[in-house]
Each structure stands twice: as C-alpha cells, then as structure tokens.
Short mmCIF file of C-alpha atoms in Angstrom, two decimals:
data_model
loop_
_atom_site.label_atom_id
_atom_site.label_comp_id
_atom_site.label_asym_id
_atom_site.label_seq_id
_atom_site.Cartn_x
_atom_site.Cartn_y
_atom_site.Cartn_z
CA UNK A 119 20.51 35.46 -0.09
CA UNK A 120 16.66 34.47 -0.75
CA UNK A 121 14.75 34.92 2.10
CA UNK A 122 11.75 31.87 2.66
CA UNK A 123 9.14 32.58 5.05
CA UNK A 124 8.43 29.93 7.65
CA UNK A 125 4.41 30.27 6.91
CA UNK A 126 4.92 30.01 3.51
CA UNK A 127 6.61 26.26 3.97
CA UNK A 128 4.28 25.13 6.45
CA UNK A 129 1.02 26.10 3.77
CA UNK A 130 2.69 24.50 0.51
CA UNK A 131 3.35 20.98 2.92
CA UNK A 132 0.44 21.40 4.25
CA UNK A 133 -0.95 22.05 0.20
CA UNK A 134 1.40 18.86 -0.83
CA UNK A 135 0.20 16.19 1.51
CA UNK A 136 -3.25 16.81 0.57
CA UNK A 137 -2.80 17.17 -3.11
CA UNK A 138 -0.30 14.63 -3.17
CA UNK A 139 -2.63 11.49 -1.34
CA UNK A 140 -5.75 12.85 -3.82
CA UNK A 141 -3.67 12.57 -7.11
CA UNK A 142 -1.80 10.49 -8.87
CA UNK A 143 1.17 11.85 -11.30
CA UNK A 144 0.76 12.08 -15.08
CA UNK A 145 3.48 9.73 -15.38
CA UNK A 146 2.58 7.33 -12.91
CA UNK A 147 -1.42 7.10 -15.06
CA UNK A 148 0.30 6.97 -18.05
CA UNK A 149 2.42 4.09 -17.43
CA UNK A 150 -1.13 2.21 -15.96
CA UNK A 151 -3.29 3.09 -19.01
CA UNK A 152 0.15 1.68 -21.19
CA UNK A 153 0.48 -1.22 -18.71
CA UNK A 154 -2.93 -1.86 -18.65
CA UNK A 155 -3.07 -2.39 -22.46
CA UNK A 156 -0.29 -4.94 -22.92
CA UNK A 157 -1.38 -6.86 -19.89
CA UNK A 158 -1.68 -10.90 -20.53
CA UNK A 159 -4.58 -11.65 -17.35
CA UNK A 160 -7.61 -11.13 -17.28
CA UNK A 161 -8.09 -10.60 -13.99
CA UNK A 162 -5.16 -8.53 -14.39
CA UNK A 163 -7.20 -6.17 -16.81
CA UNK A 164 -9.83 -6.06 -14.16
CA UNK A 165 -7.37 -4.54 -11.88
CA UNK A 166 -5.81 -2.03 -13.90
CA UNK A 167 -9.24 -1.02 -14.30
CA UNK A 168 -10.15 -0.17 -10.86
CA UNK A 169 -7.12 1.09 -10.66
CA UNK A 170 -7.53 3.47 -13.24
CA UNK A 171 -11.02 4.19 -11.91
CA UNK A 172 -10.14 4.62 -8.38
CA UNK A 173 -7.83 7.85 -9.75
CA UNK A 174 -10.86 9.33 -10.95
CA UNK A 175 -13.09 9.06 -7.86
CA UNK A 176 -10.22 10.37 -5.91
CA UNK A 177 -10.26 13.38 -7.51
CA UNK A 178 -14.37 13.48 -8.70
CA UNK A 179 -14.83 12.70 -4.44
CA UNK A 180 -11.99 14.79 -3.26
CA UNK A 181 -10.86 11.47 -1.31
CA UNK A 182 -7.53 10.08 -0.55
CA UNK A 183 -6.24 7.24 -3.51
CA UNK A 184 -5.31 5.02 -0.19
CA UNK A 185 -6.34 5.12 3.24
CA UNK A 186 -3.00 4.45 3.84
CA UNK A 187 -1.67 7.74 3.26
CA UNK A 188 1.44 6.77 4.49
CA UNK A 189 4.63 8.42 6.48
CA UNK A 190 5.12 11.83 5.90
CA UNK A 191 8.95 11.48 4.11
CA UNK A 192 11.09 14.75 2.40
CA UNK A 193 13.78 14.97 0.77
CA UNK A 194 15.36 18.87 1.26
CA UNK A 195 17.46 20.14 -0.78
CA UNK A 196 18.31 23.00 0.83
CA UNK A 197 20.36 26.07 -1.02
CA UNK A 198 22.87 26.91 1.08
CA UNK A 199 22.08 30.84 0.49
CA UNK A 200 18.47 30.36 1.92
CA UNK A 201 17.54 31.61 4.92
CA UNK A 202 14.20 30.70 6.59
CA UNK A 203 12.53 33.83 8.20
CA UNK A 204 10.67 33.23 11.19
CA UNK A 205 11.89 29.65 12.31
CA UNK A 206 13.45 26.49 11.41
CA UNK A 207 13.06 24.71 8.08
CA UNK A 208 12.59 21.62 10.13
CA UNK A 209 9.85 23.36 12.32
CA UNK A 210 7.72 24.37 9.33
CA UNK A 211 7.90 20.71 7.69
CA UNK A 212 6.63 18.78 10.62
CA UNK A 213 4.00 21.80 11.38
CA UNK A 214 2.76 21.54 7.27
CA UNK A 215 2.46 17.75 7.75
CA UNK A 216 0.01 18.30 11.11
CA UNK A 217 -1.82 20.89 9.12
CA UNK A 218 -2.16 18.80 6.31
CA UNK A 219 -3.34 15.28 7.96
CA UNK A 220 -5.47 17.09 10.47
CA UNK A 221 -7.19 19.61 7.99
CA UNK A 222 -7.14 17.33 4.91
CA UNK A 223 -8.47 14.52 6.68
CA UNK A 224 -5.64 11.91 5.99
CA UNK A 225 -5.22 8.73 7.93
CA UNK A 226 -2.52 9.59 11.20
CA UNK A 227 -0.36 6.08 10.44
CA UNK A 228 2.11 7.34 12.76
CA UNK A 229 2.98 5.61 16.83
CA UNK A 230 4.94 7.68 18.93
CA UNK A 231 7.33 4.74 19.96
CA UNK A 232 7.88 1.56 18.18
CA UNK A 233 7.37 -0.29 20.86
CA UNK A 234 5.24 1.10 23.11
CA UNK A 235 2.99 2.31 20.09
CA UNK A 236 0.55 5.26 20.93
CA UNK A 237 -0.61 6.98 17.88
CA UNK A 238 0.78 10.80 17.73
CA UNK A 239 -2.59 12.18 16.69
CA UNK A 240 -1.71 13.90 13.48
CA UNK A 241 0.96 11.80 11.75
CA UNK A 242 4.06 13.79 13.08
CA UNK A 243 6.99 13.45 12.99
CA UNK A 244 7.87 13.02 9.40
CA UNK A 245 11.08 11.62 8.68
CA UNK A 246 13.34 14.50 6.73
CA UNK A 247 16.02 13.74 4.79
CA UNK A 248 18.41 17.14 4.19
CA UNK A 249 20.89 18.07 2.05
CA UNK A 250 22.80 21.08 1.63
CA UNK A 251 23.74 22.16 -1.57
CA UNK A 252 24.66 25.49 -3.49
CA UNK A 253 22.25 27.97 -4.37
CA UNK A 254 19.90 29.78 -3.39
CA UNK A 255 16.84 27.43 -4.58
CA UNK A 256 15.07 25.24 -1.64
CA UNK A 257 13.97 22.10 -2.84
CA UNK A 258 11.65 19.88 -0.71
CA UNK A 259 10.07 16.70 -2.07
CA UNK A 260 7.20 14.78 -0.36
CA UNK A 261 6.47 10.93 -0.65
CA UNK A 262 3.69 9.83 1.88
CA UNK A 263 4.68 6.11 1.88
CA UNK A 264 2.44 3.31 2.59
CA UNK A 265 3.37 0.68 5.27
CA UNK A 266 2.10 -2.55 3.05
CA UNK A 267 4.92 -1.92 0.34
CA UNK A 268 7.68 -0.08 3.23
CA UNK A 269 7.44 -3.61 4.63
CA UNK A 270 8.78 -5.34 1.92
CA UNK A 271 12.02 -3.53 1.95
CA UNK A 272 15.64 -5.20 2.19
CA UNK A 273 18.88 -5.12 2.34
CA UNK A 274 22.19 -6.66 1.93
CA UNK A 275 26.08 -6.34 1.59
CA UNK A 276 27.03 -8.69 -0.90
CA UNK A 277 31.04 -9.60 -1.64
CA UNK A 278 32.13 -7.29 -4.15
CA UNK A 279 32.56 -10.51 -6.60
CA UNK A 280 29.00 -11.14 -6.72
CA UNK A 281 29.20 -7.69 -9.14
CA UNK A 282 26.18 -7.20 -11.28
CA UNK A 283 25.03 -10.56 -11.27
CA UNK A 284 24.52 -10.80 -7.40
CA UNK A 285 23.08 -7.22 -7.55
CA UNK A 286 20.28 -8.70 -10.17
CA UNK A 287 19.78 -11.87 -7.91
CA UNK A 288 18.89 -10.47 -4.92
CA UNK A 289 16.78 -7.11 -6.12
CA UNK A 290 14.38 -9.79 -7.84
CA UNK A 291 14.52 -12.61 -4.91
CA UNK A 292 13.20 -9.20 -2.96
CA UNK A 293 10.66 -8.89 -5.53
CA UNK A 294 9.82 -12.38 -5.41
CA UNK A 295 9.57 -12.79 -1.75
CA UNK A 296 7.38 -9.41 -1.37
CA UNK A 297 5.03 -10.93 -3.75
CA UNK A 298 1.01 -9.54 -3.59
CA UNK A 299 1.81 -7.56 -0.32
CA UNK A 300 3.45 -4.19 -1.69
CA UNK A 301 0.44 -4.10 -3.98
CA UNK A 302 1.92 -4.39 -7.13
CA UNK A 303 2.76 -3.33 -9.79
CA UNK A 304 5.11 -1.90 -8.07
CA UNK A 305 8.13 0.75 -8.42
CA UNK A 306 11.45 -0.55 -7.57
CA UNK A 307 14.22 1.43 -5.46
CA UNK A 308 17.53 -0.07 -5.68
CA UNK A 309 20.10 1.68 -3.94
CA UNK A 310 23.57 0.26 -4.98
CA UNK A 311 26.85 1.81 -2.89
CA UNK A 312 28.04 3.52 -0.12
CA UNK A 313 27.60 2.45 3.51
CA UNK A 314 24.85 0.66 5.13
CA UNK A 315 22.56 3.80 5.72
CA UNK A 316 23.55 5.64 2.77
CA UNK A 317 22.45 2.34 0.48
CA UNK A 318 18.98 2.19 2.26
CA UNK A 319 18.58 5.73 1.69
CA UNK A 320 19.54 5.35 -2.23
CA UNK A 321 17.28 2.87 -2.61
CA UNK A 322 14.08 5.38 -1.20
CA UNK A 323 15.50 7.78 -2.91
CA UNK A 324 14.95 5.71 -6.35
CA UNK A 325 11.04 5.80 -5.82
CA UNK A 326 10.59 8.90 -6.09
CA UNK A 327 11.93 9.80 -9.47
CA UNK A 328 9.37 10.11 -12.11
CA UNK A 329 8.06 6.79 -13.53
CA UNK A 330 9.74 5.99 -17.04
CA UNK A 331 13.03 8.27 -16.30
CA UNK A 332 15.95 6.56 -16.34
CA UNK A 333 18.98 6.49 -14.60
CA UNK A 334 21.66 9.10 -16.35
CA UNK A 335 24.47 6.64 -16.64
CA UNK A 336 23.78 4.47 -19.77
CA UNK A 337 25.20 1.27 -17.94
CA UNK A 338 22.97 1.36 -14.82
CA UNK A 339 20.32 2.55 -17.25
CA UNK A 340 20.20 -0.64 -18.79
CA UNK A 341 20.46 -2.45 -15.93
CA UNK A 342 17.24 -1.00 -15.15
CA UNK A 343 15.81 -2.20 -18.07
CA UNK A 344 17.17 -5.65 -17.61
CA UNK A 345 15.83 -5.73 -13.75
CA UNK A 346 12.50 -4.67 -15.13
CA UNK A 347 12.72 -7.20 -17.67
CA UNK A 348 13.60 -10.09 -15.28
CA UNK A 349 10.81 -9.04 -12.51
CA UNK A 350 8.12 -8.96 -15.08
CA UNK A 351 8.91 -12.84 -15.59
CA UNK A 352 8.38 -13.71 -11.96
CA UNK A 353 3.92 -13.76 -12.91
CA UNK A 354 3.05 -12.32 -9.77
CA UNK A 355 1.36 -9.33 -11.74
CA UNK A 356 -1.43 -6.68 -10.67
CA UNK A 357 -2.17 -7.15 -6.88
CA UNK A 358 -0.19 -11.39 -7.16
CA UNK A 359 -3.44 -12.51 -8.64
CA UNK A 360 -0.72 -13.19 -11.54
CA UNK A 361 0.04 -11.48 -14.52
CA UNK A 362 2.65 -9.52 -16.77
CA UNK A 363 3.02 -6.54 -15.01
CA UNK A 364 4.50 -7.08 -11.63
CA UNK A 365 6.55 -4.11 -11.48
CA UNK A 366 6.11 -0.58 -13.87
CA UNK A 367 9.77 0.39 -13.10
CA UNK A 368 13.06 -0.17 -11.73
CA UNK A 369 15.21 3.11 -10.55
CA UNK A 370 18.47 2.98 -9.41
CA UNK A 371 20.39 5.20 -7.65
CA UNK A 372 24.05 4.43 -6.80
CA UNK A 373 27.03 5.94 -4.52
CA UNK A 374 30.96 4.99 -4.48
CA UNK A 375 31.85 2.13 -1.86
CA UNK A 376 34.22 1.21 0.20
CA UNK A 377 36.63 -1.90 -1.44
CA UNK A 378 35.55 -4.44 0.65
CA UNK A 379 31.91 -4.32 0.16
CA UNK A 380 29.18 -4.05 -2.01
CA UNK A 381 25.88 -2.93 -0.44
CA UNK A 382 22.33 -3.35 -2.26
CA UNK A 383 18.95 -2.28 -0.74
CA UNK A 384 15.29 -2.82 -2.40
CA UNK A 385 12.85 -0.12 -1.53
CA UNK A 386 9.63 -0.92 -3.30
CA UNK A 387 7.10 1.57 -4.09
CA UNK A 388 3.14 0.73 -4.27
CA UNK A 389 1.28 1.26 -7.35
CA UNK A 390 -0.23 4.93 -5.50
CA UNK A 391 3.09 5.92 -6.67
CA UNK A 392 2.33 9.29 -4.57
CA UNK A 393 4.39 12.20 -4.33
CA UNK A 394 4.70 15.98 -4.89
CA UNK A 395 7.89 18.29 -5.09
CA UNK A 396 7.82 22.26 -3.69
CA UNK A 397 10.82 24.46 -5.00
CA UNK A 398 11.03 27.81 -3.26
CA UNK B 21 -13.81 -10.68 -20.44
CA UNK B 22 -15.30 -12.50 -17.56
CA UNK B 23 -18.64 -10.79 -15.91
CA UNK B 24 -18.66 -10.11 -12.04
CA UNK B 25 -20.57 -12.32 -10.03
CA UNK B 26 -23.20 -10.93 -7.76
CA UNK B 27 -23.50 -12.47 -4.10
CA UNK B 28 -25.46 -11.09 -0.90
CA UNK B 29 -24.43 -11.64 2.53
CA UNK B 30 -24.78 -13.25 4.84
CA UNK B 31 -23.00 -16.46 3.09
CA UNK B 32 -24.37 -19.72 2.92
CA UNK B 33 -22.25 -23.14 3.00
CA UNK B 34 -23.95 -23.01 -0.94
CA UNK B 35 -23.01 -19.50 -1.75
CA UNK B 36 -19.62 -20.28 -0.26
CA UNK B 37 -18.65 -23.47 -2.53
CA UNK B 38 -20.60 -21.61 -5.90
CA UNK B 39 -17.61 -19.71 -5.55
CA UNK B 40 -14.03 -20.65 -7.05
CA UNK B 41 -10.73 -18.80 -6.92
CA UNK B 42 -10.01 -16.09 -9.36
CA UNK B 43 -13.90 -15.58 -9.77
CA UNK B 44 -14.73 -11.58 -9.96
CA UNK B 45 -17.50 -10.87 -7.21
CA UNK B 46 -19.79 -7.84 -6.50
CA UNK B 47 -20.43 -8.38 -2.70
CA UNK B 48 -23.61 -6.60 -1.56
CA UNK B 49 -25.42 -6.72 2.15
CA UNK B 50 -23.51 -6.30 5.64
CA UNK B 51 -19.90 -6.80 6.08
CA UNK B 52 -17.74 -6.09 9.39
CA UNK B 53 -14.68 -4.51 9.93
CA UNK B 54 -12.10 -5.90 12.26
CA UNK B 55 -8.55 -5.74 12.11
CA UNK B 56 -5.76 -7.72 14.63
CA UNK B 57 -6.82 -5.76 17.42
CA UNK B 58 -10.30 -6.35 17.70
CA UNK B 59 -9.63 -9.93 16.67
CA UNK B 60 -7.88 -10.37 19.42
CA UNK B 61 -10.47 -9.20 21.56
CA UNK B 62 -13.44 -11.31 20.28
CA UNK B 63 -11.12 -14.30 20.58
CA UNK B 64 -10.31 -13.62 24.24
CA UNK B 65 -13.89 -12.43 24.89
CA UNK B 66 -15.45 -15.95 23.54
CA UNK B 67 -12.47 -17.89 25.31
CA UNK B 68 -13.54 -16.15 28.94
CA UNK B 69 -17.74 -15.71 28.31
CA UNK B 70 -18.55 -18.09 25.85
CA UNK B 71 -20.25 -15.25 23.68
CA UNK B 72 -19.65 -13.06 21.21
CA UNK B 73 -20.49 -9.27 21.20
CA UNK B 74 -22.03 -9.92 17.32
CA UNK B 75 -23.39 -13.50 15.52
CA UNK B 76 -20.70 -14.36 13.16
CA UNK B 77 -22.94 -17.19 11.69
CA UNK B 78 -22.30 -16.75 7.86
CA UNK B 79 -21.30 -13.24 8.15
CA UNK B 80 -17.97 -12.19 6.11
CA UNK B 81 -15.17 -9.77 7.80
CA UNK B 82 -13.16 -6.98 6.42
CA UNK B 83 -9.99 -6.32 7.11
CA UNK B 84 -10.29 -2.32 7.21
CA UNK B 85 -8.82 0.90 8.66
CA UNK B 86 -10.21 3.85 6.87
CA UNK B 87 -9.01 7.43 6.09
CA UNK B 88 -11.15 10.10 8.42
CA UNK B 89 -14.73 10.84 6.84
CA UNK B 90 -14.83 13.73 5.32
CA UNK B 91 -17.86 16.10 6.27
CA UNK B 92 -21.25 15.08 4.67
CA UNK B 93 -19.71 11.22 4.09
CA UNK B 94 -20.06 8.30 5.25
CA UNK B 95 -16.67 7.10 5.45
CA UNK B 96 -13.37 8.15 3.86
CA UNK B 97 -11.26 6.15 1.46
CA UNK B 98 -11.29 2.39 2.91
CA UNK B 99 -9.38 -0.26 0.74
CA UNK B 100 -8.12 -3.69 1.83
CA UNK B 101 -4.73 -3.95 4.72
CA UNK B 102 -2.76 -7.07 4.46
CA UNK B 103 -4.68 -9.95 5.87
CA UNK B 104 -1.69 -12.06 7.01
CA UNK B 105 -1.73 -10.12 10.69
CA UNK B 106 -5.00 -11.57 10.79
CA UNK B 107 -4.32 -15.18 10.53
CA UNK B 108 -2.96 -16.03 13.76
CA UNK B 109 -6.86 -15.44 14.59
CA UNK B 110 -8.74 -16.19 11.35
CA UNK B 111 -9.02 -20.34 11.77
CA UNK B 112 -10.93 -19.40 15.29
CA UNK B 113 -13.24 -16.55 13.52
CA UNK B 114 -14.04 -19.26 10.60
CA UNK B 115 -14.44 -22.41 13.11
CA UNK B 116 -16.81 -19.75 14.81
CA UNK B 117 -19.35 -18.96 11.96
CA UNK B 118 -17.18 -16.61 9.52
CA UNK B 119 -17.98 -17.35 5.79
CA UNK B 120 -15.62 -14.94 3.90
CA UNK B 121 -12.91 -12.57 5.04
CA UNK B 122 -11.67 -9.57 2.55
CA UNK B 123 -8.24 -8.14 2.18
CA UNK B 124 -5.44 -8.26 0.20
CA UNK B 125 -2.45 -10.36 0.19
CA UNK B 126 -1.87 -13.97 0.88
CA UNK B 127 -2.96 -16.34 3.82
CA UNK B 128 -0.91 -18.93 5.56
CA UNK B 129 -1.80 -22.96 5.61
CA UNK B 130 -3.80 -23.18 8.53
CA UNK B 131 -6.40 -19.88 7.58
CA UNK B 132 -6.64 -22.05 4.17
CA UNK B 133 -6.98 -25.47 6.14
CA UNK B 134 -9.97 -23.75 8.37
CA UNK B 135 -11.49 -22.68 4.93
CA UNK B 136 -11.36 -26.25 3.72
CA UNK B 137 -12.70 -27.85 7.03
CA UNK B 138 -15.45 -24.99 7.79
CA UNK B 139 -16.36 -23.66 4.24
CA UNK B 140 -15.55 -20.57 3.51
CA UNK B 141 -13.81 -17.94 0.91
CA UNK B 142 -11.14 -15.57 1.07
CA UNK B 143 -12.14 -12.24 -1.05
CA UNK B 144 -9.27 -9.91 -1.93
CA UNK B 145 -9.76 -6.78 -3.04
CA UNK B 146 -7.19 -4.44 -5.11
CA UNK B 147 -4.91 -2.78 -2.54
CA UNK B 148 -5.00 1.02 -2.41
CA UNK B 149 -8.17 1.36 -4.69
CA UNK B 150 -9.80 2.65 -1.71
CA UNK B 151 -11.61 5.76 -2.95
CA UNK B 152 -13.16 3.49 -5.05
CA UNK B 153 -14.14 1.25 -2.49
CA UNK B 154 -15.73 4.21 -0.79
CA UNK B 155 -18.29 4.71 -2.73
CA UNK B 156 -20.01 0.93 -2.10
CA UNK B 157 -19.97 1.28 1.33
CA UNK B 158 -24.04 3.20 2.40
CA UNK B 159 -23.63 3.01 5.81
CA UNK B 160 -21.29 2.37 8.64
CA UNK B 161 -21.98 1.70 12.74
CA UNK B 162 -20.23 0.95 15.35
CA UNK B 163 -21.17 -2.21 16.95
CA UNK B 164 -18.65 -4.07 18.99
CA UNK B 165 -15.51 -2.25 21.22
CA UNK B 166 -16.22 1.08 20.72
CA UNK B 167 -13.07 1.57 23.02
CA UNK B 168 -10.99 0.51 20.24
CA UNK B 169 -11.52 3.94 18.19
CA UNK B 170 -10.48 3.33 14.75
CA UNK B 171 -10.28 -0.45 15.37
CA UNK B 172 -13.75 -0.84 16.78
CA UNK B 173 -15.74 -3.36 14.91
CA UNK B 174 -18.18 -1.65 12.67
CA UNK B 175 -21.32 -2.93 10.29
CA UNK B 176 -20.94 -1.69 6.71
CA UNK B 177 -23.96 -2.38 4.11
CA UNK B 178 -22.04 -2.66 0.54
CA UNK B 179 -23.56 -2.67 -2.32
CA UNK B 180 -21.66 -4.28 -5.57
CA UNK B 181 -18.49 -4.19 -3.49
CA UNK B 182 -15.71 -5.59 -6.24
CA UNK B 183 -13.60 -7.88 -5.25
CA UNK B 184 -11.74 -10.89 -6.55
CA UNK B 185 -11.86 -14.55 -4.79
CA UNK B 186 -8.50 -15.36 -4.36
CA UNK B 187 -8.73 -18.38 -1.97
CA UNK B 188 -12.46 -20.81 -2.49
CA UNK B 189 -13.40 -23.42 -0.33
CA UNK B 190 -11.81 -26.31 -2.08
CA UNK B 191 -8.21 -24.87 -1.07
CA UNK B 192 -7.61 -23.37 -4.65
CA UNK B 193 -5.37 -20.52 -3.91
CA UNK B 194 -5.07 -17.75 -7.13
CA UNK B 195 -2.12 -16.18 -5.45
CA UNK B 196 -0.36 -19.36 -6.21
CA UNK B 197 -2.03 -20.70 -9.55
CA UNK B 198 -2.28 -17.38 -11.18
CA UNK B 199 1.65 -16.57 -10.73
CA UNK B 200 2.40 -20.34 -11.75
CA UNK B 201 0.75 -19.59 -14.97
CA UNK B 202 2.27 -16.31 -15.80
CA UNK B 203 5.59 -17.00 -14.54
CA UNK B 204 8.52 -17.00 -17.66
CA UNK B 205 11.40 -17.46 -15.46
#
C-alpha cells in the first residue's frame, strides 16, 4: 500500500495548471519549428512565427500561452493499492485547480450552470475522468482545454458497413466544417468504438498523447497517417488563412463495439496543445 | 516574405480601402474591447437613448477577454475569441461608425455585406498567441459598463499590434481564397 498525502495532490495540480498554461511541450514546439519549415503560405510562415514567438514570451513574461486557459480536465489513473491520506482524491483535484487559477492568475472559463451561467469564481469544478487500475502508482494527467477548439467537437454512429472508409469521411468533414475556429493546426482525437460516451471520451483521450506518437496497433497507426495525410489537403492551414498544415496530428484511440454499431467522435485539440502529467 | 504594414487608428474610409485581404498589419493607437455582452448592451442602449456611451466614428473593436493581470502588468495574456458570436451585432456597430473589428475566425454574409456598404476591415489575429499579444497592449481603461466586469468595454493603446486582414472592404474574404488555393483534395 503507498500512502499519498491529500496536500501533496492539491500542490502538484495546483503546480500543473500553472506550469502547464505557461509552457508548451517539447514535442508539441518541435512539431511547429518542423511544421513551420515545410509550410507552402506565406502568411502561413507568418503564423508559425508568432506562434513560435508567443512560446517564448510565455515563459520570458511568466504569462499564460492563451487567455483561454481552458477547463480544468484529468485523467486518473488511480492504483488500486493507493490510499489518499487525509481526504478524497477527488477533493484534492478540484482544491489544486482553485489554487492554481486563483494563485496563478489563469482565466476562471467556468459557469456554474449551463443555462443559467454564473461564473464559479475560480474555474471549479474540473471534469475528472477515473480509472482504477493495478498498482500502486497514481497517475493523474491534466489538459486545460480551450472552448474555441472543444466547440468543434462531433460525433456519430455510423452503420458498421461504412468500415474504415466512413470512419475517414466523417473525421475530415469534422475537420472541414471546424475550419479557422479550433485555431489550427490542430491535434485530432478520434475515438473509434464502444458506446456513445465511451467513444466521446476516446476521442479526448487521443489529444492528449504526445504529438508524433502513434497509435500501438500498426493498422490504426496508419490510419493515422492516412487521416493526417487527407486533412492536410483540405488548405485551411495555420489559423484558415490557408495553408499546408491544417492539422500536426491525428491520434486514435479505439474500444470493442457492440455488432450493430460503429461509433466515431472528433475531439480536436488547439495548436496550445497544453497539458502536464503527475505520477505519485 | 511580405513586410507588415503599419496603420494608426482611428481608421479612415482611405486607410480602410488601402487595405486588402491577406495583407500583414501592425495596428498601433486605441482599440476597444467588447465582446457579445457588451455588444448587446450598446445596441440596446443606442436603440432606447439615441447615444452611445463612446464615439465609434472610425474606431476599430476587439473581440477580447483576457487572462487576470498579473501584479506590476498591465494586462495578462489577451489573444483574439471567435468573432462569429459577434455578428448578430457587428452590421449595427459598422453602420454606426466601426472601421475594423479584430478576432479570429470567420464572419457570416451580412457582417461582410455591412463591410462592403459602410467600409470597413475585418483584422484577425492568430488565436491563442496571446502572451504575445500582451506585450503591444501600453495601457488599458475601463470606459463603458463597468458593471459588466470582465466584459466591460475597455480602451487599449497598441502599439505594432500584428495582425492579418482577413476580410477588406471590397468583400475579399482570405478565409475563403486562401483555403481555395491550398486545397489538394
């Protein structure tokens, strides 16, 4: 049994959403700078550039990449022989994510109703996705996502005879339709499987693997590669001003299904690709 | 590659049709940020009074909503939202005197149709480099619905503020004519 305290939790979220709205990944700049090199418009260039430069004033200005610093979202992979001293796992989250907007001076995106829509004040509640597994390692990743590419999402069951084909057409007509307003390039989340929540949930899932990793399977692997390929044709490019690079990757993550159906769902990511993983 | 364009505001009907879509700009002068509410407001306030709480006369809106300042700054990281909540006011705001708006993403027909008719631009402005941003804005005020918190409408002076016209006067739209020229598919 490894014993977590609950302080500890709430001061590395607290540590993450800060770090992780002020910096981008390795992977994430690498892929620009590469992107950046091979890209056809000029005005295209010009945005890669402030791009690139706005990752440097983050960090030389200690200022957020985006104001939108997004919903607070975690994935936890919690061992099952970890016990959290001194409350709830989900107590310390949601406490590390006030800490953080309040104290790091992050935007609060976050109403209180959907409807009614009074903001909460310090971007609480995140939304916490958790997962048991064996072990005695906790595992908590952190994606602040923006609203501006969250909007874009979709989803749809298609007739299992549509197969691959249908898959392809309706992750790009996503693409497509989103155009300049998930401020591409973007990262694309397709979640392929399961039921109607689980797919959705694939699909988010997908954006936050690391930029460049592909999916184990060699088969969905390349249908990554083709997906990327076909997306990169549509010209909407850096922010739709057109362009080569609409999209720097495609990830897919995929579940059994039941016989009668065939679910896809298109989460796409923004290029503040941001997020940061804590492993107790 | 193509040099940025330097332009001062307030925007004449000139400065306005100098400028064509996909033109790189360096905006400097005042700019004001409003986003759908305050819009709203203005349009209901002008609809009941007959005034406006600021002259829009050649003046050119942002569509902004800014991280927290930081202590010892003036504002925190304050890129471009997406301007298409705007539009169901934007023809009004342009009939009324607005020159340019800034934001990112694309307009619908009758924004671009007030453009046409009225004269005047549509800036966008790359989506999420708002750090960068940051650092052209010297001052901010508040100076119209203070009641609106982080929605009140507030004066920024800008200086060399980058952005990219993406819609000109002449109804040339670079969202459509830029991905019609890269497109493969």
């Amino acid at each position: 049994m490894k014993i977590v305290k609950y302080e500890d939790v709430v001061q590395r979220v607290r540590d993450a959403c800060i770090y992780a709205t002020h910096n981008l990944k390795p992977d994430v700049v690498e892929v620009l700078k590469r992107a950046r090199e091979t890209e056809e418009s000029e005005i295209g260039k010009k945005v890669f550039d402030q791009i690139l430069e706005n990752v440097e004033v983050a960090k030389r200005e200690d200022l957020p990449l985006c104001q939108d610093t997004g919903f607070s979202v975690f994935f936890v992979e919690m061992g099952q022989d970890v016990k959290i001293e001194g409350g709830s796992i989900r107590d310390a989250i949601v406490e590390g994510v006030r800490k953080g907007y309040t104290e790091g001076y992050l935007r609060k995106s976050i109403v209180e109703d959907p409807l009614r829509r009074k903001n909460t004040g310090d971007n609480t509640p995140p939304v916490i996705h958790f997962d048991v597994v064996p072990g005695d390692t906790l595992r908590i990743v952190f994606e602040p996502k923006g609203g501006g590419s969250e909007n874009m999402s979709a989803l749809k069951i298609l007739l299992p005879g549509e197969g691959k084909e249908g898959v392809k057409k309706f992750v790009v007509e996503s693409v497509k339709k989103a155009g300049a307003n998930p401020c591409p390039p973007i990262v694309v989340g397709v979640g392929i499987g399961g039921t109607f929540e689980y797919c959705a949930f694939l699909a988010k899932k997908a954006t936050v693997r690391e930029v460049g990793k592909r999916n184990p399977d060699p088969f969905y692997a390349e249908l990554e590669e083709e997906l990327l390929e076909e997306i990169n044709k549509l010209g909407i490019g850096p922010q739709g001003f057109g362009g080569k690079w609409t999209a720097l990757d495609v990830h897919i993550e995929v579940y059994p299904c039941h016989i009668t159906s065939l679910p896809v769902a298109v989460n796409i990511q923004c290029h503040a690709d941001r997020r940061e993983e804590i492993v107790f | 590659m193509e040099e940025y364009k330097k332009i001062k505001t307030p925007l004449s009907d000139e400065d306005v049709l100098s400028l064509k879509a996909g033109d790189a700009v360096l905006i400097s002068g005042v700019i004001y940020t409003a986003r759908d509410a305050a819009h709203k407001k203005l349009i209901e306030e002008y609809e009941k009074t007959g005034k406006l709480p600021i002259d829009l006369k050649g003046q050119v809106i942002y569509y902004v909503g800014p991280s927290p300042a930081k202590p010892g700054k003036v504002i925190g990281s304050a890129g471009p939202t997406t301007s298409i909540r705007m539009d169901p006011y934007t023809p009004k705001v342009i009939e009324l005197g607005v020159k340019g708006t800034i934001g990112k993403g694309q307009r619908t027909e009758p924004v671009k149709e007030a453009m046409k008719k009225y004269k005047a631009v549509y800036f966008a402005t790359v989506g999420g480099a708002a750090a960068l941003a940051a650092q052209k804005i010297k001052s901010v005020k508040v100076v119209a619905y203070e009641d609106l918190g982080p929605e009140a409408i507030r004066e920024l002076i800008v200086e060399d503020f980058p952005a990219i016209v993406a819609v000109d006067a002449y109804g040339n739209d670079l969202y459509v004519e830029g991905v019609k020229k890269f497109a493969k598919a």
